[in-house]
Amino acid sequence: MPSWNAILGSHEQSIKIFGARSRILAANLANADTPNYKARDLDFKQMLNSYKNVATGNTPLITSNARHMQPTGFVYGGQLKYRQPQQASLDGNTVEGQIEKSEFLENAMRYQTSIQFISGKFKSLLSAIKGE
């Protein structure tokens, strides 16, 4: 019997990354008027590759104690990037509202696409179980 990972592919991890990215982009938008706030973002491709490596055990974490456990779920650490502004602002804030809104909408569409794909997979599985 195939595993859920084989059935869903990378869409499960994609949804988690899109969710994390939407929270970061929302924080950027919320801090558009905060002096010296630096806009941040995630590199989706890097995050997905990192998740796949951790999930398959290809990238063990360095531990200082033999009893430390390796992560089994979704983790992201140093992959937050600071966005370089196209125009410098006087207050040191690097949030550009139009770019943030555009990135947020694109991220939401990709999230919805992954949800629809997973929904279609489950509908197919349900049809197969019912014998339809």
PDB file of C-alpha atoms in Angstrom:
ATOM      1  CA  MET A   1       0.000   0.000   0.000  1.00  0.00           C
ATOM      2  CA  PRO A   2       1.457   3.397  -0.952  1.00  0.00           C
ATOM      3  CA  SER A   3       2.283   5.882   1.770  1.00  0.00           C
ATOM      4  CA  TRP A   4       0.573   9.249   2.164  1.00  0.00           C
ATOM      5  CA  ASN A   5       3.784  10.922   1.012  1.00  0.00           C
ATOM      6  CA  ALA A   6       3.656   8.954  -2.227  1.00  0.00           C
ATOM      7  CA  ILE A   7      -0.010   9.843  -2.741  1.00  0.00           C
ATOM      8  CA  LEU A   8       0.192  13.543  -1.860  1.00  0.00           C
ATOM      9  CA  GLY A   9       3.661  14.251  -3.187  1.00  0.00           C
ATOM     10  CA  SER A  10       5.166  17.496  -2.013  1.00  0.00           C
ATOM     11  CA  HIS A  11       1.798  19.256  -1.669  1.00  0.00           C
ATOM     12  CA  GLU A  12       1.580  18.572   2.072  1.00  0.00           C
ATOM     13  CA  GLN A  13       4.903  20.318   2.674  1.00  0.00           C
ATOM     14  CA  SER A  14       3.990  23.048   0.180  1.00  0.00           C
ATOM     15  CA  ILE A  15       0.869  23.913   2.147  1.00  0.00           C
ATOM     16  CA  LYS A  16       2.904  24.239   5.343  1.00  0.00           C
ATOM     17  CA  ILE A  17       5.451  26.476   3.620  1.00  0.00           C
ATOM     18  CA  PHE A  18       2.737  28.608   2.001  1.00  0.00           C
ATOM     19  CA  GLY A  19       1.087  28.989   5.421  1.00  0.00           C
ATOM     20  CA  ALA A  20       4.341  30.079   7.050  1.00  0.00           C
ATOM     21  CA  ARG A  21       5.043  32.461   4.176  1.00  0.00           C
ATOM     22  CA  SER A  22       1.577  34.019   4.421  1.00  0.00           C
ATOM     23  CA  ARG A  23       2.176  34.783   8.112  1.00  0.00           C
ATOM     24  CA  ILE A  24       5.509  36.430   7.275  1.00  0.00           C
ATOM     25  CA  LEU A  25       4.029  38.478   4.419  1.00  0.00           C
ATOM     26  CA  ALA A  26       1.103  39.529   6.634  1.00  0.00           C
ATOM     27  CA  ALA A  27       3.589  40.688   9.277  1.00  0.00           C
ATOM     28  CA  ASN A  28       5.379  42.708   6.607  1.00  0.00           C
ATOM     29  CA  LEU A  29       2.122  44.397   5.605  1.00  0.00           C
ATOM     30  CA  ALA A  30       1.171  45.039   9.231  1.00  0.00           C
ATOM     31  CA  ASN A  31       4.521  46.733   9.833  1.00  0.00           C
ATOM     32  CA  ALA A  32       4.513  48.882   6.698  1.00  0.00           C
ATOM     33  CA  ASP A  33       4.603  52.053   8.819  1.00  0.00           C
ATOM     34  CA  THR A  34       7.006  50.820  11.502  1.00  0.00           C
ATOM     35  CA  PRO A  35      10.333  52.692  11.359  1.00  0.00           C
ATOM     36  CA  ASN A  36      13.376  50.491  10.671  1.00  0.00           C
ATOM     37  CA  TYR A  37      11.233  47.379  10.062  1.00  0.00           C
ATOM     38  CA  LYS A  38      12.904  45.063   7.555  1.00  0.00           C
ATOM     39  CA  ALA A  39      10.637  43.128   5.183  1.00  0.00           C
ATOM     40  CA  ARG A  40      11.273  39.387   5.281  1.00  0.00           C
ATOM     41  CA  ASP A  41      10.371  36.454   3.063  1.00  0.00           C
ATOM     42  CA  LEU A  42      10.966  32.734   2.610  1.00  0.00           C
ATOM     43  CA  ASP A  43      12.670  31.088  -0.346  1.00  0.00           C
ATOM     44  CA  PHE A  44      10.074  28.442  -1.260  1.00  0.00           C
ATOM     45  CA  LYS A  45      12.412  26.210  -3.280  1.00  0.00           C
ATOM     46  CA  GLN A  46      15.071  26.230  -0.557  1.00  0.00           C
ATOM     47  CA  MET A  47      12.454  25.503   2.114  1.00  0.00           C
ATOM     48  CA  LEU A  48      10.968  22.578   0.185  1.00  0.00           C
ATOM     49  CA  ASN A  49      14.413  21.071  -0.465  1.00  0.00           C
ATOM     50  CA  SER A  50      15.346  21.558   3.186  1.00  0.00           C
ATOM     51  CA  TYR A  51      12.145  19.873   4.331  1.00  0.00           C
ATOM     52  CA  LYS A  52      12.687  16.921   1.983  1.00  0.00           C
ATOM     53  CA  ASN A  53      16.257  16.475   3.238  1.00  0.00           C
ATOM     54  CA  VAL A  54      15.214  16.569   6.906  1.00  0.00           C
ATOM     55  CA  ALA A  55      12.216  14.289   6.295  1.00  0.00           C
ATOM     56  CA  THR A  56      14.379  11.679   4.557  1.00  0.00           C
ATOM     57  CA  GLY A  57      17.163  11.939   7.131  1.00  0.00           C
ATOM     58  CA  ASN A  58      19.684  13.283   4.606  1.00  0.00           C
ATOM     59  CA  THR A  59      20.495  16.325   6.737  1.00  0.00           C
ATOM     60  CA  PRO A  60      20.980  15.404  10.379  1.00  0.00           C
ATOM     61  CA  LEU A  61      21.208  18.238  12.863  1.00  0.00           C
ATOM     62  CA  ILE A  62      24.359  18.706  14.865  1.00  0.00           C
ATOM     63  CA  THR A  63      23.612  17.869  18.485  1.00  0.00           C
ATOM     64  CA  SER A  64      25.567  18.515  21.639  1.00  0.00           C
ATOM     65  CA  ASN A  65      24.061  15.609  23.546  1.00  0.00           C
ATOM     66  CA  ALA A  66      23.441  12.021  22.453  1.00  0.00           C
ATOM     67  CA  ARG A  67      19.881  12.226  23.813  1.00  0.00           C
ATOM     68  CA  HIS A  68      18.890  15.106  21.499  1.00  0.00           C
ATOM     69  CA  MET A  69      16.249  14.087  18.977  1.00  0.00           C
ATOM     70  CA  GLN A  70      16.179  14.810  15.255  1.00  0.00           C
ATOM     71  CA  PRO A  71      13.138  16.750  14.002  1.00  0.00           C
ATOM     72  CA  THR A  72      10.341  14.749  12.437  1.00  0.00           C
ATOM     73  CA  GLY A  73       7.994  17.518  11.341  1.00  0.00           C
ATOM     74  CA  PHE A  74       8.103  20.800   9.519  1.00  0.00           C
ATOM     75  CA  VAL A  75      11.064  22.930  10.528  1.00  0.00           C
ATOM     76  CA  TYR A  76      12.534  26.117   9.197  1.00  0.00           C
ATOM     77  CA  GLY A  77      15.214  28.077  10.814  1.00  0.00           C
ATOM     78  CA  GLY A  78      17.702  30.337   9.121  1.00  0.00           C
ATOM     79  CA  GLN A  79      15.886  30.499   5.814  1.00  0.00           C
ATOM     80  CA  LEU A  80      14.201  33.846   6.452  1.00  0.00           C
ATOM     81  CA  LYS A  81      15.580  36.353   3.999  1.00  0.00           C
ATOM     82  CA  TYR A  82      15.463  40.117   4.172  1.00  0.00           C
ATOM     83  CA  ARG A  83      13.931  41.702   1.100  1.00  0.00           C
ATOM     84  CA  GLN A  84      15.940  44.389  -0.667  1.00  0.00           C
ATOM     85  CA  PRO A  85      13.742  47.431  -1.365  1.00  0.00           C
ATOM     86  CA  GLN A  86      13.525  48.926  -4.839  1.00  0.00           C
ATOM     87  CA  GLN A  87      13.288  52.389  -3.289  1.00  0.00           C
ATOM     88  CA  ALA A  88      14.961  53.422  -0.067  1.00  0.00           C
ATOM     89  CA  SER A  89      12.721  54.994   2.578  1.00  0.00           C
ATOM     90  CA  LEU A  90      13.717  57.763   4.942  1.00  0.00           C
ATOM     91  CA  ASP A  91      12.635  55.869   8.075  1.00  0.00           C
ATOM     92  CA  GLY A  92      14.621  52.710   7.249  1.00  0.00           C
ATOM     93  CA  ASN A  93      11.507  50.594   6.590  1.00  0.00           C
ATOM     94  CA  THR A  94      11.965  48.196   3.641  1.00  0.00           C
ATOM     95  CA  VAL A  95       8.291  47.189   3.231  1.00  0.00           C
ATOM     96  CA  GLU A  96       6.882  48.118  -0.176  1.00  0.00           C
ATOM     97  CA  GLY A  97       3.113  47.751   0.021  1.00  0.00           C
ATOM     98  CA  GLN A  98       2.403  46.904  -3.620  1.00  0.00           C
ATOM     99  CA  ILE A  99       5.114  44.247  -3.759  1.00  0.00           C
ATOM    100  CA  GLU A 100       3.999  42.714  -0.450  1.00  0.00           C
ATOM    101  CA  LYS A 101       0.362  42.604  -1.590  1.00  0.00           C
ATOM    102  CA  SER A 102       1.379  41.035  -4.895  1.00  0.00           C
ATOM    103  CA  GLU A 103       3.511  38.390  -3.153  1.00  0.00           C
ATOM    104  CA  PHE A 104       0.721  37.713  -0.646  1.00  0.00           C
ATOM    105  CA  LEU A 105      -1.859  37.177  -3.426  1.00  0.00           C
ATOM    106  CA  GLU A 106       0.483  34.935  -5.415  1.00  0.00           C
ATOM    107  CA  ASN A 107       1.200  32.895  -2.293  1.00  0.00           C
ATOM    108  CA  ALA A 108      -2.546  32.576  -1.578  1.00  0.00           C
ATOM    109  CA  MET A 109      -3.203  31.326  -5.122  1.00  0.00           C
ATOM    110  CA  ARG A 110      -0.442  28.733  -4.857  1.00  0.00           C
ATOM    111  CA  TYR A 111      -1.814  27.632  -1.475  1.00  0.00           C
ATOM    112  CA  GLN A 112      -5.305  27.251  -2.968  1.00  0.00           C
ATOM    113  CA  THR A 113      -3.915  25.268  -5.915  1.00  0.00           C
ATOM    114  CA  SER A 114      -2.200  22.808  -3.563  1.00  0.00           C
ATOM    115  CA  ILE A 115      -5.398  22.467  -1.506  1.00  0.00           C
ATOM    116  CA  GLN A 116      -7.397  21.733  -4.670  1.00  0.00           C
ATOM    117  CA  PHE A 117      -4.842  19.137  -5.773  1.00  0.00           C
ATOM    118  CA  ILE A 118      -4.998  17.349  -2.417  1.00  0.00           C
ATOM    119  CA  SER A 119      -8.803  17.532  -2.453  1.00  0.00           C
ATOM    120  CA  GLY A 120      -8.819  15.926  -5.905  1.00  0.00           C
ATOM    121  CA  LYS A 121      -6.509  13.147  -4.705  1.00  0.00           C
ATOM    122  CA  PHE A 122      -8.782  12.370  -1.758  1.00  0.00           C
ATOM    123  CA  LYS A 123     -11.866  12.392  -3.998  1.00  0.00           C
ATOM    124  CA  SER A 124     -10.127   9.923  -6.324  1.00  0.00           C
ATOM    125  CA  LEU A 125      -9.204   7.683  -3.390  1.00  0.00           C
ATOM    126  CA  LEU A 126     -12.757   7.820  -2.055  1.00  0.00           C
ATOM    127  CA  SER A 127     -14.139   6.896  -5.480  1.00  0.00           C
ATOM    128  CA  ALA A 128     -11.737   3.961  -5.681  1.00  0.00           C
ATOM    129  CA  ILE A 129     -12.751   2.759  -2.212  1.00  0.00           C
ATOM    130  CA  LYS A 130     -16.437   3.009  -3.087  1.00  0.00           C
ATOM    131  CA  GLY A 131     -15.809   1.215  -6.383  1.00  0.00           C
ATOM    132  CA  GLU A 132     -17.168   4.022  -8.540  1.00  0.00           C
TER     133      GLU A 132
END
